[in-house]
């Protein structure tokens, strides 16, 4: 049976939803990472606007402020998946972003009497709210992306990570040096979050069928695409609240491959992000953190490379040069194994090769952008129905690691000027990168898992297989209106 759908807009509501997700990630990542610039401005007023209060916080206190966000962030990853299923992505993401924005506003209002401790408390609360975000984003992508556009649209939404990180560094520095001073960083962050929330509540919808603005052909295009993949009809206007097949998920090798890959990525990337600048400062005598260009350059490269990977993936898939499964594993291998080699190489750079060190750091972070298409979007491949839950579990594991890796570094590196100690750190991270990707290559999959079926818990595996055998195959052709 063949079904043709005409009049599907080239730019429609599905693209608007992706833009909203991109802006959501950007706004939240600005709030997530602007503390790095804010703390410098608050403890060294001479570097920005000296007309605002300066605080005498030691390095340990500043480290607590910068890490406190993650104390809350990993706690709400798993509840985020549940809340998204219970209340929908629209409301959950609204609460997540609004809560983070309003807590940002409290920083300049309370830090005078609460000191660094109140700043830490506020950052923990921001992390708690933002932890709800990514499970909702993956659930929203699963609801809105036609199967054949899922890779492209999902990757586009996730480029907000790099955009937000770069803007957090550049905008925060400009604001801190302006007449608004360091309090302006919090005010602008709050305003951006509130503005996004208003637009989100007006234009977003949990599912295409709930949208007031979507055209008939686009709705049919999205729903038919998903139905063709699942061989079923689902015209519900509410997010599916189907039982979670916990046992099936926990014994699924593709799920564990995804979990291992994302945890390994978190380990390696936290080393690239946090430890290499410390190494360059201690061994090479380069203060990367105080130089806005050096700090932002790797993430700018990552932002640019994310679009290179996106275009390349589109070409390879549309021309059927690679299957989606091979594409994910190839990109993930590039994103993991090349930086693994680069990490080891950085450990052998000497003081006379500072330019090479910057090039290696920038290249390592930039090439790592392929991990979004490589493995981050794999949650939607495995189970669109449970994408939010899967993302919650995976991100919980992945976000514990940035808390643990600095502790391991502290155990190994007793003298920050000792190159040999740092080489051990980089070799361990390279091994984690390498073995994590190898596990993903062997056990990872892009196949829709049997436990994604709404009736999986009510059906025996044999019955499910027999039902699938009897289902007639359906080919769906789409005509795009230009």
mmCIF file of C-alpha atoms in Angstrom, residues 177-477:
data_model
loop_
_atom_site.group_PDB
_atom_site.id
_atom_site.type_symbol
_atom_site.label_atom_id
_atom_site.label_comp_id
_atom_site.label_asym_id
_atom_site.label_seq_id
_atom_site.Cartn_x
_atom_site.Cartn_y
_atom_site.Cartn_z
ATOM 1 C CA UNK A 177 32.928 45.234 31.574
ATOM 2 C CA UNK A 178 29.897 47.394 30.732
ATOM 3 C CA UNK A 179 27.976 49.818 32.933
ATOM 4 C CA UNK A 180 25.884 46.884 34.219
ATOM 5 C CA UNK A 181 28.948 45.216 35.735
ATOM 6 C CA UNK A 182 28.912 41.624 36.953
ATOM 7 C CA UNK A 183 25.283 41.866 38.221
ATOM 8 C CA UNK A 184 24.271 42.448 34.600
ATOM 9 C CA UNK A 185 25.321 38.878 33.753
ATOM 10 C CA UNK A 186 22.539 37.578 35.989
ATOM 11 C CA UNK A 187 19.992 40.166 34.825
ATOM 12 C CA UNK A 188 20.555 39.383 31.138
ATOM 13 C CA UNK A 189 20.508 35.644 31.790
ATOM 14 C CA UNK A 190 17.190 35.969 33.617
ATOM 15 C CA UNK A 191 15.678 38.175 30.888
ATOM 16 C CA UNK A 192 16.679 35.720 28.136
ATOM 17 C CA UNK A 193 15.169 32.811 30.053
ATOM 18 C CA UNK A 194 11.871 34.593 30.748
ATOM 19 C CA UNK A 195 11.597 35.806 27.128
ATOM 20 C CA UNK A 196 12.105 32.253 25.859
ATOM 21 C CA UNK A 197 9.448 30.948 28.263
ATOM 22 C CA UNK A 198 6.862 33.403 26.909
ATOM 23 C CA UNK A 199 7.559 32.462 23.284
ATOM 24 C CA UNK A 200 7.639 28.766 24.170
ATOM 25 C CA UNK A 201 4.218 28.796 25.828
ATOM 26 C CA UNK A 202 2.688 30.557 22.817
ATOM 27 C CA UNK A 203 4.242 28.557 19.989
ATOM 28 C CA UNK A 204 5.107 25.100 21.324
ATOM 29 C CA UNK A 205 2.979 21.958 21.512
ATOM 30 C CA UNK A 206 3.672 18.564 23.052
ATOM 31 C CA UNK A 207 2.762 16.750 19.850
ATOM 32 C CA UNK A 208 1.991 17.789 16.257
ATOM 33 C CA UNK A 209 -1.675 16.939 16.765
ATOM 34 C CA UNK A 210 -1.864 19.439 19.661
ATOM 35 C CA UNK A 211 -0.425 22.322 17.640
ATOM 36 C CA UNK A 212 -2.827 25.108 16.681
ATOM 37 C CA UNK A 213 -0.612 26.286 13.836
ATOM 38 C CA UNK A 214 0.366 23.105 11.994
ATOM 39 C CA UNK A 215 -1.022 22.460 8.520
ATOM 40 C CA UNK A 216 -2.902 19.284 7.638
ATOM 41 C CA UNK A 217 -0.280 17.982 5.192
ATOM 42 C CA UNK A 218 2.569 18.534 7.670
ATOM 43 C CA UNK A 219 0.647 16.755 10.442
ATOM 44 C CA UNK A 220 -0.059 13.820 8.152
ATOM 45 C CA UNK A 221 3.578 13.769 7.040
ATOM 46 C CA UNK A 222 4.930 13.559 10.598
ATOM 47 C CA UNK A 223 2.368 11.046 11.864
ATOM 48 C CA UNK A 224 2.572 8.818 8.781
ATOM 49 C CA UNK A 225 6.354 8.755 9.036
ATOM 50 C CA UNK A 226 6.244 7.566 12.640
ATOM 51 C CA UNK A 227 3.424 5.111 11.941
ATOM 52 C CA UNK A 228 5.316 3.627 9.008
ATOM 53 C CA UNK A 229 8.248 2.910 11.299
ATOM 54 C CA UNK A 230 6.078 1.322 13.978
ATOM 55 C CA UNK A 231 3.430 -0.225 11.689
ATOM 56 C CA UNK A 232 0.652 1.197 13.830
ATOM 57 C CA UNK A 233 -1.669 4.148 14.094
ATOM 58 C CA UNK A 234 -1.509 6.536 17.036
ATOM 59 C CA UNK A 235 -3.758 9.554 16.805
ATOM 60 C CA UNK A 236 -3.635 10.474 20.489
ATOM 61 C CA UNK A 237 -3.582 14.193 21.175
ATOM 62 C CA UNK A 238 -1.738 13.698 24.464
ATOM 63 C CA UNK A 239 1.758 12.382 25.163
ATOM 64 C CA UNK A 240 1.680 8.613 25.447
ATOM 65 C CA UNK A 241 1.666 7.477 29.063
ATOM 66 C CA UNK A 242 2.497 3.865 28.448
ATOM 67 C CA UNK A 243 4.145 1.627 31.070
ATOM 68 C CA UNK A 244 7.938 1.640 31.093
ATOM 69 C CA UNK A 245 9.386 -1.846 30.417
ATOM 70 C CA UNK A 246 12.171 -1.461 32.963
ATOM 71 C CA UNK A 247 13.371 -5.053 32.859
ATOM 72 C CA UNK A 248 13.556 -5.091 29.053
ATOM 73 C CA UNK A 249 15.487 -1.828 29.053
ATOM 74 C CA UNK A 250 17.915 -2.997 31.723
ATOM 75 C CA UNK A 251 18.778 -6.209 29.840
ATOM 76 C CA UNK A 252 19.058 -4.450 26.466
ATOM 77 C CA UNK A 253 22.601 -4.439 25.063
ATOM 78 C CA UNK A 254 21.934 -1.454 22.746
ATOM 79 C CA UNK A 255 20.791 0.558 25.772
ATOM 80 C CA UNK A 256 23.929 -0.340 27.732
ATOM 81 C CA UNK A 257 26.056 0.495 24.702
ATOM 82 C CA UNK A 258 24.467 3.948 24.654
ATOM 83 C CA UNK A 259 24.948 4.376 28.412
ATOM 84 C CA UNK A 260 28.599 3.364 28.256
ATOM 85 C CA UNK A 261 29.268 5.582 25.232
ATOM 86 C CA UNK A 262 27.719 8.697 26.794
ATOM 87 C CA UNK A 263 29.470 8.084 30.126
ATOM 88 C CA UNK A 264 32.805 7.608 28.346
ATOM 89 C CA UNK A 265 32.152 10.796 26.407
ATOM 90 C CA UNK A 266 31.463 12.669 29.626
ATOM 91 C CA UNK A 267 34.743 11.415 31.107
ATOM 92 C CA UNK A 268 36.816 12.380 28.090
ATOM 93 C CA UNK A 269 35.078 15.690 27.464
ATOM 94 C CA UNK A 270 35.353 16.771 31.100
ATOM 95 C CA UNK A 271 39.098 16.192 30.768
ATOM 96 C CA UNK A 272 39.204 18.260 27.571
ATOM 97 C CA UNK A 273 37.078 20.978 29.136
ATOM 98 C CA UNK A 274 38.445 21.287 32.657
ATOM 99 C CA UNK A 275 41.812 19.563 32.973
ATOM 100 C CA UNK A 276 43.712 20.558 29.818
ATOM 101 C CA UNK A 277 43.499 24.298 30.705
ATOM 102 C CA UNK A 278 44.887 23.429 34.152
ATOM 103 C CA UNK A 279 47.664 21.399 32.534
ATOM 104 C CA UNK A 280 48.537 24.240 30.180
ATOM 105 C CA UNK A 281 48.696 26.632 33.106
ATOM 106 C CA UNK A 282 50.785 24.360 35.332
ATOM 107 C CA UNK A 283 53.156 22.782 32.782
ATOM 108 C CA UNK A 284 53.194 25.244 29.877
ATOM 109 C CA UNK A 285 52.683 28.458 31.875
ATOM 110 C CA UNK A 286 49.594 29.498 29.874
ATOM 111 C CA UNK A 287 46.627 30.998 31.740
ATOM 112 C CA UNK A 288 43.886 29.831 29.377
ATOM 113 C CA UNK A 289 41.014 30.671 31.733
ATOM 114 C CA UNK A 290 41.794 34.396 31.888
ATOM 115 C CA UNK A 291 41.967 34.738 28.106
ATOM 116 C CA UNK A 292 38.469 34.967 26.623
ATOM 117 C CA UNK A 293 39.693 34.067 23.128
ATOM 118 C CA UNK A 294 41.548 30.949 24.262
ATOM 119 C CA UNK A 295 38.618 29.923 26.453
ATOM 120 C CA UNK A 296 35.997 30.295 23.732
ATOM 121 C CA UNK A 297 38.044 29.146 20.708
ATOM 122 C CA UNK A 298 37.642 25.368 21.287
ATOM 123 C CA UNK A 299 33.861 25.726 21.681
ATOM 124 C CA UNK A 300 33.618 27.972 18.642
ATOM 125 C CA UNK A 301 35.429 25.239 16.705
ATOM 126 C CA UNK A 302 32.999 22.701 18.154
ATOM 127 C CA UNK A 303 30.033 24.833 17.073
ATOM 128 C CA UNK A 304 31.377 25.114 13.521
ATOM 129 C CA UNK A 305 32.245 21.413 13.343
ATOM 130 C CA UNK A 306 28.757 20.427 14.479
ATOM 131 C CA UNK A 307 27.401 21.900 11.214
ATOM 132 C CA UNK A 308 30.153 20.207 9.200
ATOM 133 C CA UNK A 309 29.131 16.854 10.692
ATOM 134 C CA UNK A 310 25.468 17.684 10.088
ATOM 135 C CA UNK A 311 25.952 18.469 6.388
ATOM 136 C CA UNK A 312 28.207 15.456 5.903
ATOM 137 C CA UNK A 313 25.667 13.169 7.607
ATOM 138 C CA UNK A 314 22.874 14.480 5.384
ATOM 139 C CA UNK A 315 24.898 13.823 2.226
ATOM 140 C CA UNK A 316 25.951 10.322 3.313
ATOM 141 C CA UNK A 317 22.416 9.308 4.306
ATOM 142 C CA UNK A 318 20.534 10.847 1.378
ATOM 143 C CA UNK A 319 22.901 9.309 -1.152
ATOM 144 C CA UNK A 320 22.721 6.029 0.777
ATOM 145 C CA UNK A 321 26.496 5.862 1.049
ATOM 146 C CA UNK A 322 26.174 4.822 4.706
ATOM 147 C CA UNK A 323 23.305 3.391 6.712
ATOM 148 C CA UNK A 324 22.261 5.242 9.868
ATOM 149 C CA UNK A 325 23.847 2.537 12.022
ATOM 150 C CA UNK A 326 27.205 2.771 10.239
ATOM 151 C CA UNK A 327 27.014 6.580 10.198
ATOM 152 C CA UNK A 328 26.462 6.811 13.976
ATOM 153 C CA UNK A 329 29.334 4.450 14.744
ATOM 154 C CA UNK A 330 31.680 6.129 12.248
ATOM 155 C CA UNK A 331 31.022 9.623 13.593
ATOM 156 C CA UNK A 332 31.239 8.419 17.164
ATOM 157 C CA UNK A 333 34.585 6.775 16.412
ATOM 158 C CA UNK A 334 35.923 10.030 14.976
ATOM 159 C CA UNK A 335 34.579 11.980 17.961
ATOM 160 C CA UNK A 336 36.100 9.580 20.519
ATOM 161 C CA UNK A 337 39.247 8.076 19.044
ATOM 162 C CA UNK A 338 40.772 11.171 17.440
ATOM 163 C CA UNK A 339 40.549 13.209 20.689
ATOM 164 C CA UNK A 340 41.873 10.150 22.566
ATOM 165 C CA UNK A 341 45.032 10.300 20.468
ATOM 166 C CA UNK A 342 45.054 14.094 20.812
ATOM 167 C CA UNK A 343 44.892 13.871 24.607
ATOM 168 C CA UNK A 344 48.011 11.729 24.692
ATOM 169 C CA UNK A 345 49.744 14.082 22.233
ATOM 170 C CA UNK A 346 49.010 17.140 24.394
ATOM 171 C CA UNK A 347 50.853 15.475 27.263
ATOM 172 C CA UNK A 348 54.091 15.525 25.254
ATOM 173 C CA UNK A 349 53.948 19.186 24.153
ATOM 174 C CA UNK A 350 56.635 21.369 25.745
ATOM 175 C CA UNK A 351 56.759 25.083 26.618
ATOM 176 C CA UNK A 352 58.239 25.978 23.242
ATOM 177 C CA UNK A 353 55.209 24.507 21.461
ATOM 178 C CA UNK A 354 52.390 26.548 23.000
ATOM 179 C CA UNK A 355 50.768 27.251 19.639
ATOM 180 C CA UNK A 356 50.691 23.520 18.929
ATOM 181 C CA UNK A 357 49.077 22.948 22.332
ATOM 182 C CA UNK A 358 46.283 25.431 21.516
ATOM 183 C CA UNK A 359 45.776 23.851 18.079
ATOM 184 C CA UNK A 360 45.560 20.364 19.600
ATOM 185 C CA UNK A 361 43.116 21.471 22.292
ATOM 186 C CA UNK A 362 40.920 23.289 19.772
ATOM 187 C CA UNK A 363 41.000 20.381 17.310
ATOM 188 C CA UNK A 364 40.220 17.823 20.023
ATOM 189 C CA UNK A 365 37.142 19.715 21.235
ATOM 190 C CA UNK A 366 36.023 20.550 17.686
ATOM 191 C CA UNK A 367 36.265 16.977 16.390
ATOM 192 C CA UNK A 368 34.395 15.771 19.479
ATOM 193 C CA UNK A 369 31.284 17.560 18.121
ATOM 194 C CA UNK A 370 30.562 14.405 16.111
ATOM 195 C CA UNK A 371 29.403 12.653 19.269
ATOM 196 C CA UNK A 372 25.981 14.350 19.013
ATOM 197 C CA UNK A 373 25.128 12.579 15.753
ATOM 198 C CA UNK A 374 27.274 9.619 16.779
ATOM 199 C CA UNK A 375 25.573 8.608 20.019
ATOM 200 C CA UNK A 376 23.619 11.410 21.736
ATOM 201 C CA UNK A 377 20.621 11.039 19.408
ATOM 202 C CA UNK A 378 20.625 7.251 19.716
ATOM 203 C CA UNK A 379 17.958 7.420 22.450
ATOM 204 C CA UNK A 380 15.368 8.309 19.805
ATOM 205 C CA UNK A 381 16.533 5.488 17.504
ATOM 206 C CA UNK A 382 16.049 2.890 20.213
ATOM 207 C CA UNK A 383 12.717 4.051 21.571
ATOM 208 C CA UNK A 384 10.813 7.223 20.616
ATOM 209 C CA UNK A 385 8.158 6.329 23.203
ATOM 210 C CA UNK A 386 10.690 6.161 26.021
ATOM 211 C CA UNK A 387 13.277 8.676 24.724
ATOM 212 C CA UNK A 388 12.834 10.977 27.722
ATOM 213 C CA UNK A 389 13.246 8.132 30.211
ATOM 214 C CA UNK A 390 16.324 6.790 28.395
ATOM 215 C CA UNK A 391 17.869 10.247 28.277
ATOM 216 C CA UNK A 392 17.174 10.712 31.973
ATOM 217 C CA UNK A 393 18.983 7.485 32.871
ATOM 218 C CA UNK A 394 21.892 8.098 30.497
ATOM 219 C CA UNK A 395 22.369 11.729 31.518
ATOM 220 C CA UNK A 396 22.254 10.846 35.218
ATOM 221 C CA UNK A 397 25.236 8.563 34.722
ATOM 222 C CA UNK A 398 27.019 10.991 32.401
ATOM 223 C CA UNK A 399 26.658 13.947 34.762
ATOM 224 C CA UNK A 400 28.009 12.160 37.824
ATOM 225 C CA UNK A 401 31.320 11.779 36.011
ATOM 226 C CA UNK A 402 32.303 15.521 35.859
ATOM 227 C CA UNK A 403 32.044 15.451 39.647
ATOM 228 C CA UNK A 404 34.271 12.370 39.938
ATOM 229 C CA UNK A 405 36.999 13.079 37.348
ATOM 230 C CA UNK A 406 38.475 16.089 39.211
ATOM 231 C CA UNK A 407 38.782 13.870 42.306
ATOM 232 C CA UNK A 408 40.794 11.315 40.316
ATOM 233 C CA UNK A 409 42.979 14.106 38.959
ATOM 234 C CA UNK A 410 43.531 15.319 42.524
ATOM 235 C CA UNK A 411 44.694 11.829 43.536
ATOM 236 C CA UNK A 412 47.109 11.510 40.613
ATOM 237 C CA UNK A 413 48.430 15.064 40.161
ATOM 238 C CA UNK A 414 50.235 16.057 43.343
ATOM 239 C CA UNK A 415 52.376 18.632 41.555
ATOM 240 C CA UNK A 416 50.585 20.521 38.766
ATOM 241 C CA UNK A 417 53.956 21.287 37.152
ATOM 242 C CA UNK A 418 54.807 17.576 36.784
ATOM 243 C CA UNK A 419 54.235 16.547 33.168
ATOM 244 C CA UNK A 420 54.453 12.816 33.954
ATOM 245 C CA UNK A 421 51.536 12.944 36.385
ATOM 246 C CA UNK A 422 49.406 14.758 33.822
ATOM 247 C CA UNK A 423 50.321 12.186 31.173
ATOM 248 C CA UNK A 424 48.815 9.475 33.387
ATOM 249 C CA UNK A 425 45.569 11.494 33.577
ATOM 250 C CA UNK A 426 45.432 11.875 29.789
ATOM 251 C CA UNK A 427 46.229 8.201 29.127
ATOM 252 C CA UNK A 428 43.404 7.105 31.443
ATOM 253 C CA UNK A 429 40.965 9.456 29.684
ATOM 254 C CA UNK A 430 42.144 8.241 26.278
ATOM 255 C CA UNK A 431 41.543 4.620 27.335
ATOM 256 C CA UNK A 432 38.044 5.487 28.548
ATOM 257 C CA UNK A 433 37.332 7.274 25.264
ATOM 258 C CA UNK A 434 38.682 4.344 23.238
ATOM 259 C CA UNK A 435 37.081 1.455 25.119
ATOM 260 C CA UNK A 436 33.742 3.265 25.512
ATOM 261 C CA UNK A 437 33.470 3.711 21.757
ATOM 262 C CA UNK A 438 34.570 0.128 21.103
ATOM 263 C CA UNK A 439 31.713 -1.101 23.317
ATOM 264 C CA UNK A 440 29.313 1.114 21.353
ATOM 265 C CA UNK A 441 30.575 -0.252 18.029
ATOM 266 C CA UNK A 442 30.082 -3.862 19.140
ATOM 267 C CA UNK A 443 26.753 -3.592 20.970
ATOM 268 C CA UNK A 444 25.196 -0.336 19.784
ATOM 269 C CA UNK A 445 22.225 -0.278 17.417
ATOM 270 C CA UNK A 446 19.911 2.115 15.612
ATOM 271 C CA UNK A 447 17.092 -0.454 15.352
ATOM 272 C CA UNK A 448 13.762 0.402 16.956
ATOM 273 C CA UNK A 449 13.682 -1.850 20.023
ATOM 274 C CA UNK A 450 10.778 -4.285 20.627
ATOM 275 C CA UNK A 451 10.179 -2.763 24.073
ATOM 276 C CA UNK A 452 9.241 0.565 22.445
ATOM 277 C CA UNK A 453 5.855 -0.987 21.573
ATOM 278 C CA UNK A 454 3.010 0.379 23.682
ATOM 279 C CA UNK A 455 1.684 -3.148 24.229
ATOM 280 C CA UNK A 456 5.043 -4.785 24.905
ATOM 281 C CA UNK A 457 4.275 -5.573 28.549
ATOM 282 C CA UNK A 458 0.921 -7.113 27.604
ATOM 283 C CA UNK A 459 2.303 -9.295 24.793
ATOM 284 C CA UNK A 460 4.594 -12.277 24.843
ATOM 285 C CA UNK A 461 7.655 -12.066 22.573
ATOM 286 C CA UNK A 462 6.288 -14.894 20.393
ATOM 287 C CA UNK A 463 2.973 -13.162 19.867
ATOM 288 C CA UNK A 464 4.724 -9.917 19.076
ATOM 289 C CA UNK A 465 6.894 -11.595 16.480
ATOM 290 C CA UNK A 466 3.910 -13.361 14.906
ATOM 291 C CA UNK A 467 1.995 -10.095 14.783
ATOM 292 C CA UNK A 468 4.894 -8.355 13.071
ATOM 293 C CA UNK A 469 5.103 -11.166 10.520
ATOM 294 C CA UNK A 470 1.475 -10.772 9.617
ATOM 295 C CA UNK A 471 1.631 -6.995 9.296
ATOM 296 C CA UNK A 472 1.707 -5.941 5.636
ATOM 297 C CA UNK A 473 4.590 -3.701 4.751
ATOM 298 C CA UNK A 474 3.645 -0.169 3.945
ATOM 299 C CA UNK A 475 5.689 2.187 1.830
ATOM 300 C CA UNK A 476 5.029 5.872 2.308
ATOM 301 C CA UNK A 477 6.103 8.466 -0.265
#
